[in-house]
């Protein structure tokens, strides 16, 4: 696991520091301001936490998009099951009572 030190934003440049590594990223002022504002909303969050959370959200979004694309591909290939049949099997396997 890489440990990140708090991010410093100076004169429009983003600075990340990991163990022995410094990374500079040029960001538009509007993005820097958005990061600062998000961090201010939750005083326990650093700028690095805001960026980490944004990247985690992007990862989740991309995974969901892949799952949707796989579902569409399965549907197009005819690899689908009638919902009523699926529901009946699922309820039976999991001991869930059938509704009216």
PDB file of N, CA and C in Angstrom:
ATOM      1  N   UNK A   1       0.841  -1.172   0.000  1.00  0.00           N
ATOM      2  CA  UNK A   1       0.000   0.000   0.000  1.00  0.00           C
ATOM      3  C   UNK A   1       0.882   1.230   0.000  1.00  0.00           C
ATOM      4  N   UNK A   2       0.571   2.169  -0.860  1.00  0.00           N
ATOM      5  CA  UNK A   2       1.318   3.406  -0.935  1.00  0.00           C
ATOM      6  C   UNK A   2       0.728   4.417   0.028  1.00  0.00           C
ATOM      7  N   UNK A   3       1.561   5.008   0.831  1.00  0.00           N
ATOM      8  CA  UNK A   3       1.096   6.041   1.761  1.00  0.00           C
ATOM      9  C   UNK A   3       1.245   7.404   1.108  1.00  0.00           C
ATOM     10  N   UNK A   4       0.174   8.184   1.122  1.00  0.00           N
ATOM     11  CA  UNK A   4       0.208   9.528   0.563  1.00  0.00           C
ATOM     12  C   UNK A   4       0.254  10.541   1.688  1.00  0.00           C
ATOM     13  N   UNK A   5       1.106  11.529   1.526  1.00  0.00           N
ATOM     14  CA  UNK A   5       1.092  12.654   2.450  1.00  0.00           C
ATOM     15  C   UNK A   5       0.051  13.640   1.950  1.00  0.00           C
ATOM     16  N   UNK A   6      -0.412  14.544   2.812  1.00  0.00           N
ATOM     17  CA  UNK A   6      -1.435  15.498   2.362  1.00  0.00           C
ATOM     18  C   UNK A   6      -1.003  16.239   1.102  1.00  0.00           C
ATOM     19  N   UNK A   7      -1.974  16.532   0.277  1.00  0.00           N
ATOM     20  CA  UNK A   7      -1.725  17.232  -0.972  1.00  0.00           C
ATOM     21  C   UNK A   7      -1.606  18.717  -0.694  1.00  0.00           C
ATOM     22  N   UNK A   8      -0.646  19.345  -1.314  1.00  0.00           N
ATOM     23  CA  UNK A   8      -0.523  20.796  -1.259  1.00  0.00           C
ATOM     24  C   UNK A   8      -0.881  21.343  -2.624  1.00  0.00           C
ATOM     25  N   UNK A   9      -1.708  22.345  -2.660  1.00  0.00           N
ATOM     26  CA  UNK A   9      -2.058  22.991  -3.919  1.00  0.00           C
ATOM     27  C   UNK A   9      -1.471  24.390  -3.863  1.00  0.00           C
ATOM     28  N   UNK A  10      -0.458  24.621  -4.693  1.00  0.00           N
ATOM     29  CA  UNK A  10       0.237  25.899  -4.693  1.00  0.00           C
ATOM     30  C   UNK A  10       0.271  26.432  -6.111  1.00  0.00           C
ATOM     31  N   UNK A  11      -0.200  27.662  -6.283  1.00  0.00           N
ATOM     32  CA  UNK A  11      -0.163  28.348  -7.574  1.00  0.00           C
ATOM     33  C   UNK A  11      -0.686  27.471  -8.703  1.00  0.00           C
ATOM     34  N   UNK A  12      -1.797  26.812  -8.456  1.00  0.00           N
ATOM     35  CA  UNK A  12      -2.440  26.032  -9.503  1.00  0.00           C
ATOM     36  C   UNK A  12      -1.798  24.693  -9.797  1.00  0.00           C
ATOM     37  N   UNK A  13      -0.821  24.292  -9.026  1.00  0.00           N
ATOM     38  CA  UNK A  13      -0.181  22.991  -9.245  1.00  0.00           C
ATOM     39  C   UNK A  13      -0.512  22.069  -8.091  1.00  0.00           C
ATOM     40  N   UNK A  14      -0.848  20.858  -8.432  1.00  0.00           N
ATOM     41  CA  UNK A  14      -1.225  19.845  -7.458  1.00  0.00           C
ATOM     42  C   UNK A  14       0.022  19.052  -7.088  1.00  0.00           C
ATOM     43  N   UNK A  15       0.265  18.869  -5.797  1.00  0.00           N
ATOM     44  CA  UNK A  15       1.440  18.128  -5.353  1.00  0.00           C
ATOM     45  C   UNK A  15       1.006  16.938  -4.508  1.00  0.00           C
ATOM     46  N   UNK A  16       1.414  15.758  -4.928  1.00  0.00           N
ATOM     47  CA  UNK A  16       1.184  14.537  -4.158  1.00  0.00           C
ATOM     48  C   UNK A  16       2.552  14.074  -3.689  1.00  0.00           C
ATOM     49  N   UNK A  17       2.639  13.584  -2.490  1.00  0.00           N
ATOM     50  CA  UNK A  17       3.904  13.023  -2.064  1.00  0.00           C
ATOM     51  C   UNK A  17       3.668  11.638  -1.499  1.00  0.00           C
ATOM     52  N   UNK A  18       4.319  10.688  -2.109  1.00  0.00           N
ATOM     53  CA  UNK A  18       4.318   9.330  -1.588  1.00  0.00           C
ATOM     54  C   UNK A  18       5.721   9.091  -1.048  1.00  0.00           C
ATOM     55  N   UNK A  19       5.991   7.903  -0.632  1.00  0.00           N
ATOM     56  CA  UNK A  19       7.310   7.629  -0.074  1.00  0.00           C
ATOM     57  C   UNK A  19       8.365   7.841  -1.156  1.00  0.00           C
ATOM     58  N   UNK A  20       9.128   8.912  -1.008  1.00  0.00           N
ATOM     59  CA  UNK A  20      10.221   9.203  -1.924  1.00  0.00           C
ATOM     60  C   UNK A  20       9.822   9.702  -3.297  1.00  0.00           C
ATOM     61  N   UNK A  21       8.532   9.971  -3.544  1.00  0.00           N
ATOM     62  CA  UNK A  21       8.099  10.388  -4.873  1.00  0.00           C
ATOM     63  C   UNK A  21       7.248  11.641  -4.752  1.00  0.00           C
ATOM     64  N   UNK A  22       7.516  12.621  -5.601  1.00  0.00           N
ATOM     65  CA  UNK A  22       6.700  13.823  -5.661  1.00  0.00           C
ATOM     66  C   UNK A  22       6.094  13.887  -7.048  1.00  0.00           C
ATOM     67  N   UNK A  23       4.791  14.093  -7.125  1.00  0.00           N
ATOM     68  CA  UNK A  23       4.105  14.118  -8.410  1.00  0.00           C
ATOM     69  C   UNK A  23       3.409  15.463  -8.554  1.00  0.00           C
ATOM     70  N   UNK A  24       3.694  16.167  -9.629  1.00  0.00           N
ATOM     71  CA  UNK A  24       3.046  17.443  -9.907  1.00  0.00           C
ATOM     72  C   UNK A  24       1.993  17.257 -10.981  1.00  0.00           C
ATOM     73  N   UNK A  25       0.814  17.799 -10.729  1.00  0.00           N
ATOM     74  CA  UNK A  25      -0.268  17.736 -11.699  1.00  0.00           C
ATOM     75  C   UNK A  25      -0.796  19.146 -11.888  1.00  0.00           C
ATOM     76  N   UNK A  26      -0.829  19.602 -13.126  1.00  0.00           N
ATOM     77  CA  UNK A  26      -1.413  20.912 -13.409  1.00  0.00           C
ATOM     78  C   UNK A  26      -2.921  20.765 -13.486  1.00  0.00           C
ATOM     79  N   UNK A  27      -3.627  21.507 -12.649  1.00  0.00           N
ATOM     80  CA  UNK A  27      -5.084  21.471 -12.627  1.00  0.00           C
ATOM     81  C   UNK A  27      -5.624  22.870 -12.848  1.00  0.00           C
ATOM     82  N   UNK A  28      -6.744  22.956 -13.556  1.00  0.00           N
ATOM     83  CA  UNK A  28      -7.387  24.262 -13.693  1.00  0.00           C
ATOM     84  C   UNK A  28      -7.819  24.773 -12.318  1.00  0.00           C
ATOM     85  N   UNK A  29      -7.827  26.081 -12.165  1.00  0.00           N
ATOM     86  CA  UNK A  29      -8.191  26.702 -10.889  1.00  0.00           C
ATOM     87  C   UNK A  29      -9.565  26.244 -10.414  1.00  0.00           C
ATOM     88  N   UNK A  30     -10.499  26.037 -11.341  1.00  0.00           N
ATOM     89  CA  UNK A  30     -11.853  25.620 -10.950  1.00  0.00           C
ATOM     90  C   UNK A  30     -11.847  24.251 -10.267  1.00  0.00           C
ATOM     91  N   UNK A  31     -10.992  23.326 -10.723  1.00  0.00           N
ATOM     92  CA  UNK A  31     -10.912  22.011 -10.081  1.00  0.00           C
ATOM     93  C   UNK A  31     -10.268  22.109  -8.705  1.00  0.00           C
ATOM     94  N   UNK A  32      -9.255  22.923  -8.607  1.00  0.00           N
ATOM     95  CA  UNK A  32      -8.604  23.121  -7.312  1.00  0.00           C
ATOM     96  C   UNK A  32      -9.610  23.671  -6.314  1.00  0.00           C
ATOM     97  N   UNK A  33     -10.396  24.641  -6.743  1.00  0.00           N
ATOM     98  CA  UNK A  33     -11.410  25.230  -5.865  1.00  0.00           C
ATOM     99  C   UNK A  33     -12.454  24.192  -5.461  1.00  0.00           C
ATOM    100  N   UNK A  34     -12.867  23.343  -6.399  1.00  0.00           N
ATOM    101  CA  UNK A  34     -13.844  22.295  -6.079  1.00  0.00           C
ATOM    102  C   UNK A  34     -13.292  21.326  -5.041  1.00  0.00           C
ATOM    103  N   UNK A  35     -12.027  20.957  -5.178  1.00  0.00           N
ATOM    104  CA  UNK A  35     -11.401  20.061  -4.203  1.00  0.00           C
ATOM    105  C   UNK A  35     -11.394  20.718  -2.827  1.00  0.00           C
ATOM    106  N   UNK A  36     -10.962  21.981  -2.778  1.00  0.00           N
ATOM    107  CA  UNK A  36     -10.945  22.703  -1.496  1.00  0.00           C
ATOM    108  C   UNK A  36     -12.337  22.784  -0.886  1.00  0.00           C
ATOM    109  N   UNK A  37     -13.349  23.088  -1.687  1.00  0.00           N
ATOM    110  CA  UNK A  37     -14.716  23.219  -1.178  1.00  0.00           C
ATOM    111  C   UNK A  37     -15.225  21.893  -0.614  1.00  0.00           C
ATOM    112  N   UNK A  38     -14.960  20.802  -1.326  1.00  0.00           N
ATOM    113  CA  UNK A  38     -15.392  19.489  -0.830  1.00  0.00           C
ATOM    114  C   UNK A  38     -14.697  19.152   0.489  1.00  0.00           C
ATOM    115  N   UNK A  39     -13.418  19.465   0.593  1.00  0.00           N
ATOM    116  CA  UNK A  39     -12.687  19.196   1.832  1.00  0.00           C
ATOM    117  C   UNK A  39     -13.228  20.049   2.976  1.00  0.00           C
ATOM    118  N   UNK A  40     -13.617  21.274   2.687  1.00  0.00           N
ATOM    119  CA  UNK A  40     -14.160  22.161   3.722  1.00  0.00           C
ATOM    120  C   UNK A  40     -15.510  21.673   4.230  1.00  0.00           C
ATOM    121  N   UNK A  41     -16.298  21.026   3.367  1.00  0.00           N
ATOM    122  CA  UNK A  41     -17.598  20.524   3.791  1.00  0.00           C
ATOM    123  C   UNK A  41     -17.462  19.483   4.898  1.00  0.00           C
ATOM    124  N   UNK A  42     -16.406  18.714   4.842  1.00  0.00           N
ATOM    125  CA  UNK A  42     -16.136  17.715   5.875  1.00  0.00           C
ATOM    126  C   UNK A  42     -14.733  17.983   6.394  1.00  0.00           C
ATOM    127  N   UNK A  43     -14.632  18.612   7.522  1.00  0.00           N
ATOM    128  CA  UNK A  43     -13.334  19.060   8.041  1.00  0.00           C
ATOM    129  C   UNK A  43     -12.363  17.918   8.297  1.00  0.00           C
ATOM    130  N   UNK A  44     -12.854  16.711   8.351  1.00  0.00           N
ATOM    131  CA  UNK A  44     -11.962  15.567   8.571  1.00  0.00           C
ATOM    132  C   UNK A  44     -11.338  15.074   7.271  1.00  0.00           C
ATOM    133  N   UNK A  45     -11.751  15.641   6.154  1.00  0.00           N
ATOM    134  CA  UNK A  45     -11.215  15.217   4.856  1.00  0.00           C
ATOM    135  C   UNK A  45     -10.125  16.179   4.397  1.00  0.00           C
ATOM    136  N   UNK A  46      -9.042  15.609   3.917  1.00  0.00           N
ATOM    137  CA  UNK A  46      -7.995  16.418   3.297  1.00  0.00           C
ATOM    138  C   UNK A  46      -8.290  16.501   1.804  1.00  0.00           C
ATOM    139  N   UNK A  47      -7.521  17.320   1.120  1.00  0.00           N
ATOM    140  CA  UNK A  47      -7.651  17.376  -0.336  1.00  0.00           C
ATOM    141  C   UNK A  47      -7.387  15.997  -0.941  1.00  0.00           C
ATOM    142  N   UNK A  48      -6.425  15.271  -0.361  1.00  0.00           N
ATOM    143  CA  UNK A  48      -6.117  13.923  -0.857  1.00  0.00           C
ATOM    144  C   UNK A  48      -7.308  12.995  -0.681  1.00  0.00           C
ATOM    145  N   UNK A  49      -8.015  13.129   0.453  1.00  0.00           N
ATOM    146  CA  UNK A  49      -9.203  12.301   0.685  1.00  0.00           C
ATOM    147  C   UNK A  49     -10.280  12.576  -0.355  1.00  0.00           C
ATOM    148  N   UNK A  50     -10.447  13.844  -0.711  1.00  0.00           N
ATOM    149  CA  UNK A  50     -11.448  14.218  -1.719  1.00  0.00           C
ATOM    150  C   UNK A  50     -11.106  13.566  -3.051  1.00  0.00           C
ATOM    151  N   UNK A  51      -9.857  13.649  -3.439  1.00  0.00           N
ATOM    152  CA  UNK A  51      -9.439  13.069  -4.722  1.00  0.00           C
ATOM    153  C   UNK A  51      -9.540  11.547  -4.676  1.00  0.00           C
ATOM    154  N   UNK A  52      -9.154  10.951  -3.548  1.00  0.00           N
ATOM    155  CA  UNK A  52      -9.258   9.492  -3.403  1.00  0.00           C
ATOM    156  C   UNK A  52     -10.710   9.047  -3.539  1.00  0.00           C
ATOM    157  N   UNK A  53     -11.617   9.781  -2.880  1.00  0.00           N
ATOM    158  CA  UNK A  53     -13.040   9.432  -2.949  1.00  0.00           C
ATOM    159  C   UNK A  53     -13.562   9.594  -4.380  1.00  0.00           C
ATOM    160  N   UNK A  54     -13.120  10.631  -5.068  1.00  0.00           N
ATOM    161  CA  UNK A  54     -13.546  10.834  -6.460  1.00  0.00           C
ATOM    162  C   UNK A  54     -13.060   9.692  -7.348  1.00  0.00           C
ATOM    163  N   UNK A  55     -11.826   9.261  -7.156  1.00  0.00           N
ATOM    164  CA  UNK A  55     -11.301   8.147  -7.952  1.00  0.00           C
ATOM    165  C   UNK A  55     -12.006   6.843  -7.614  1.00  0.00           C
ATOM    166  N   UNK A  56     -12.305   6.636  -6.334  1.00  0.00           N
ATOM    167  CA  UNK A  56     -13.068   5.442  -5.943  1.00  0.00           C
ATOM    168  C   UNK A  56     -14.444   5.440  -6.600  1.00  0.00           C
ATOM    169  N   UNK A  57     -15.070   6.608  -6.654  1.00  0.00           N
ATOM    170  CA  UNK A  57     -16.383   6.722  -7.305  1.00  0.00           C
ATOM    171  C   UNK A  57     -16.274   6.439  -8.795  1.00  0.00           C
ATOM    172  N   UNK A  58     -15.214   6.923  -9.415  1.00  0.00           N
ATOM    173  CA  UNK A  58     -15.004   6.660 -10.837  1.00  0.00           C
ATOM    174  C   UNK A  58     -14.791   5.168 -11.078  1.00  0.00           C
ATOM    175  N   UNK A  59     -14.017   4.516 -10.212  1.00  0.00           N
ATOM    176  CA  UNK A  59     -13.823   3.061 -10.333  1.00  0.00           C
ATOM    177  C   UNK A  59     -15.161   2.332 -10.237  1.00  0.00           C
ATOM    178  N   UNK A  60     -15.989   2.706  -9.247  1.00  0.00           N
ATOM    179  CA  UNK A  60     -17.298   2.080  -9.072  1.00  0.00           C
ATOM    180  C   UNK A  60     -18.158   2.297 -10.314  1.00  0.00           C
ATOM    181  N   UNK A  61     -18.176   3.518 -10.825  1.00  0.00           N
ATOM    182  CA  UNK A  61     -18.967   3.841 -12.009  1.00  0.00           C
ATOM    183  C   UNK A  61     -18.536   2.980 -13.192  1.00  0.00           C
ATOM    184  N   UNK A  62     -17.231   2.848 -13.393  1.00  0.00           N
ATOM    185  CA  UNK A  62     -16.729   2.049 -14.513  1.00  0.00           C
ATOM    186  C   UNK A  62     -17.099   0.576 -14.356  1.00  0.00           C
ATOM    187  N   UNK A  63     -17.056   0.052 -13.131  1.00  0.00           N
ATOM    188  CA  UNK A  63     -17.455  -1.340 -12.894  1.00  0.00           C
ATOM    189  C   UNK A  63     -18.941  -1.538 -13.187  1.00  0.00           C
ATOM    190  N   UNK A  64     -19.755  -0.584 -12.771  1.00  0.00           N
ATOM    191  CA  UNK A  64     -21.191  -0.665 -13.040  1.00  0.00           C
ATOM    192  C   UNK A  64     -21.467  -0.605 -14.538  1.00  0.00           C
ATOM    193  N   UNK A  65     -20.736   0.238 -15.239  1.00  0.00           N
ATOM    194  CA  UNK A  65     -20.907   0.356 -16.685  1.00  0.00           C
ATOM    195  C   UNK A  65     -20.572  -0.959 -17.382  1.00  0.00           C
ATOM    196  N   UNK A  66     -19.503  -1.613 -16.951  1.00  0.00           N
ATOM    197  CA  UNK A  66     -19.136  -2.918 -17.516  1.00  0.00           C
ATOM    198  C   UNK A  66     -20.244  -3.934 -17.252  1.00  0.00           C
ATOM    199  N   UNK A  67     -20.790  -3.943 -16.036  1.00  0.00           N
ATOM    200  CA  UNK A  67     -21.869  -4.885 -15.702  1.00  0.00           C
ATOM    201  C   UNK A  67     -23.099  -4.637 -16.566  1.00  0.00           C
ATOM    202  N   UNK A  68     -23.431  -3.379 -16.799  1.00  0.00           N
ATOM    203  CA  UNK A  68     -24.579  -3.051 -17.656  1.00  0.00           C
ATOM    204  C   UNK A  68     -24.319  -3.516 -19.082  1.00  0.00           C
ATOM    205  N   UNK A  69     -23.109  -3.255 -19.589  1.00  0.00           N
ATOM    206  CA  UNK A  69     -22.769  -3.682 -20.950  1.00  0.00           C
ATOM    207  C   UNK A  69     -22.829  -5.204 -21.076  1.00  0.00           C
ATOM    208  N   UNK A  70     -22.374  -5.914 -20.045  1.00  0.00           N
ATOM    209  CA  UNK A  70     -22.445  -7.380 -20.067  1.00  0.00           C
ATOM    210  C   UNK A  70     -23.895  -7.847 -20.064  1.00  0.00           C
ATOM    211  N   UNK A  71     -24.735  -7.178 -19.297  1.00  0.00           N
ATOM    212  CA  UNK A  71     -26.159  -7.519 -19.271  1.00  0.00           C
ATOM    213  C   UNK A  71     -26.822  -7.298 -20.612  1.00  0.00           C
ATOM    214  N   UNK A  72     -26.491  -6.200 -21.262  1.00  0.00           N
ATOM    215  CA  UNK A  72     -27.058  -5.916 -22.587  1.00  0.00           C
ATOM    216  C   UNK A  72     -26.582  -6.956 -23.592  1.00  0.00           C
ATOM    217  N   UNK A  73     -25.302  -7.311 -23.528  1.00  0.00           N
ATOM    218  CA  UNK A  73     -24.768  -8.336 -24.438  1.00  0.00           C
ATOM    219  C   UNK A  73     -25.457  -9.676 -24.217  1.00  0.00           C
ATOM    220  N   UNK A  74     -25.682 -10.039 -22.954  1.00  0.00           N
ATOM    221  CA  UNK A  74     -26.376 -11.297 -22.652  1.00  0.00           C
ATOM    222  C   UNK A  74     -27.799 -11.255 -23.177  1.00  0.00           C
ATOM    223  N   UNK A  75     -28.462 -10.131 -23.015  1.00  0.00           N
ATOM    224  CA  UNK A  75     -29.837  -9.977 -23.512  1.00  0.00           C
ATOM    225  C   UNK A  75     -29.875 -10.125 -25.029  1.00  0.00           C
ATOM    226  N   UNK A  76     -28.931  -9.483 -25.712  1.00  0.00           N
ATOM    227  CA  UNK A  76     -28.882  -9.567 -27.182  1.00  0.00           C
ATOM    228  C   UNK A  76     -28.587 -10.984 -27.652  1.00  0.00           C
ATOM    229  N   UNK A  77     -27.823 -11.733 -26.849  1.00  0.00           N
ATOM    230  CA  UNK A  77     -27.477 -13.114 -27.208  1.00  0.00           C
ATOM    231  C   UNK A  77     -28.565 -14.100 -26.796  1.00  0.00           C
ATOM    232  N   UNK A  78     -29.626 -13.595 -26.196  1.00  0.00           N
ATOM    233  CA  UNK A  78     -30.722 -14.461 -25.786  1.00  0.00           C
ATOM    234  C   UNK A  78     -30.462 -15.206 -24.491  1.00  0.00           C
ATOM    235  N   UNK A  79     -29.464 -14.785 -23.751  1.00  0.00           N
ATOM    236  CA  UNK A  79     -29.107 -15.441 -22.491  1.00  0.00           C
ATOM    237  C   UNK A  79     -29.872 -14.792 -21.335  1.00  0.00           C
ATOM    238  N   UNK A  80     -31.175 -14.854 -21.424  1.00  0.00           N
ATOM    239  CA  UNK A  80     -32.020 -14.228 -20.405  1.00  0.00           C
ATOM    240  C   UNK A  80     -33.034 -15.235 -19.884  1.00  0.00           C
ATOM    241  N   UNK A  81     -33.631 -14.898 -18.751  1.00  0.00           N
ATOM    242  CA  UNK A  81     -34.636 -15.754 -18.138  1.00  0.00           C
ATOM    243  C   UNK A  81     -35.843 -14.882 -17.819  1.00  0.00           C
ATOM    244  N   UNK A  82     -37.020 -15.428 -17.991  1.00  0.00           N
ATOM    245  CA  UNK A  82     -38.243 -14.725 -17.649  1.00  0.00           C
ATOM    246  C   UNK A  82     -38.196 -14.332 -16.177  1.00  0.00           C
ATOM    247  N   UNK A  83     -38.564 -13.087 -15.863  1.00  0.00           N
ATOM    248  CA  UNK A  83     -38.468 -12.610 -14.488  1.00  0.00           C
ATOM    249  C   UNK A  83     -39.342 -13.412 -13.532  1.00  0.00           C
ATOM    250  N   UNK A  84     -40.544 -13.744 -13.947  1.00  0.00           N
ATOM    251  CA  UNK A  84     -41.448 -14.490 -13.068  1.00  0.00           C
ATOM    252  C   UNK A  84     -40.840 -15.834 -12.697  1.00  0.00           C
ATOM    253  N   UNK A  85     -40.244 -16.495 -13.684  1.00  0.00           N
ATOM    254  CA  UNK A  85     -39.585 -17.783 -13.435  1.00  0.00           C
ATOM    255  C   UNK A  85     -38.384 -17.604 -12.506  1.00  0.00           C
ATOM    256  N   UNK A  86     -37.578 -16.595 -12.779  1.00  0.00           N
ATOM    257  CA  UNK A  86     -36.419 -16.311 -11.935  1.00  0.00           C
ATOM    258  C   UNK A  86     -36.852 -16.023 -10.499  1.00  0.00           C
ATOM    259  N   UNK A  87     -37.887 -15.185 -10.346  1.00  0.00           N
ATOM    260  CA  UNK A  87     -38.394 -14.805  -9.028  1.00  0.00           C
ATOM    261  C   UNK A  87     -38.860 -16.031  -8.255  1.00  0.00           C
ATOM    262  N   UNK A  88     -39.584 -16.915  -8.925  1.00  0.00           N
ATOM    263  CA  UNK A  88     -40.084 -18.127  -8.287  1.00  0.00           C
ATOM    264  C   UNK A  88     -38.918 -18.988  -7.796  1.00  0.00           C
ATOM    265  N   UNK A  89     -37.925 -19.204  -8.658  1.00  0.00           N
ATOM    266  CA  UNK A  89     -36.762 -20.018  -8.286  1.00  0.00           C
ATOM    267  C   UNK A  89     -35.972 -19.375  -7.144  1.00  0.00           C
ATOM    268  N   UNK A  90     -35.782 -18.071  -7.229  1.00  0.00           N
ATOM    269  CA  UNK A  90     -35.018 -17.352  -6.211  1.00  0.00           C
ATOM    270  C   UNK A  90     -35.702 -17.444  -4.851  1.00  0.00           C
ATOM    271  N   UNK A  91     -37.012 -17.218  -4.834  1.00  0.00           N
ATOM    272  CA  UNK A  91     -37.764 -17.286  -3.579  1.00  0.00           C
ATOM    273  C   UNK A  91     -37.722 -18.701  -2.996  1.00  0.00           C
ATOM    274  N   UNK A  92     -37.853 -19.699  -3.870  1.00  0.00           N
ATOM    275  CA  UNK A  92     -37.818 -21.090  -3.407  1.00  0.00           C
ATOM    276  C   UNK A  92     -36.449 -21.418  -2.801  1.00  0.00           C
ATOM    277  N   UNK A  93     -35.376 -21.042  -3.492  1.00  0.00           N
ATOM    278  CA  UNK A  93     -34.021 -21.347  -3.027  1.00  0.00           C
ATOM    279  C   UNK A  93     -33.672 -20.619  -1.733  1.00  0.00           C
ATOM    280  N   UNK A  94     -34.274 -19.460  -1.510  1.00  0.00           N
ATOM    281  CA  UNK A  94     -33.924 -18.640  -0.350  1.00  0.00           C
ATOM    282  C   UNK A  94     -34.992 -18.618   0.735  1.00  0.00           C
ATOM    283  N   UNK A  95     -36.001 -19.473   0.603  1.00  0.00           N
ATOM    284  CA  UNK A  95     -37.028 -19.577   1.627  1.00  0.00           C
ATOM    285  C   UNK A  95     -37.842 -18.313   1.815  1.00  0.00           C
ATOM    286  N   UNK A  96     -38.093 -17.608   0.724  1.00  0.00           N
ATOM    287  CA  UNK A  96     -38.870 -16.368   0.786  1.00  0.00           C
ATOM    288  C   UNK A  96     -40.297 -16.680   0.367  1.00  0.00           C
ATOM    289  N   UNK A  97     -41.251 -16.246   1.178  1.00  0.00           N
ATOM    290  CA  UNK A  97     -42.664 -16.521   0.883  1.00  0.00           C
ATOM    291  C   UNK A  97     -43.086 -15.806  -0.393  1.00  0.00           C
ATOM    292  N   UNK A  98     -44.021 -16.423  -1.092  1.00  0.00           N
ATOM    293  CA  UNK A  98     -44.581 -15.830  -2.303  1.00  0.00           C
ATOM    294  C   UNK A  98     -45.671 -14.850  -1.916  1.00  0.00           C
ATOM    295  N   UNK A  99     -45.711 -13.706  -2.594  1.00  0.00           N
ATOM    296  CA  UNK A  99     -46.756 -12.717  -2.343  1.00  0.00           C
ATOM    297  C   UNK A  99     -48.018 -13.068  -3.099  1.00  0.00           C
ATOM    298  N   UNK A 100     -49.060 -12.313  -2.844  1.00  0.00           N
ATOM    299  CA  UNK A 100     -50.347 -12.550  -3.529  1.00  0.00           C
ATOM    300  C   UNK A 100     -50.269 -12.162  -4.977  1.00  0.00           C
TER     301      UNK A 100
END
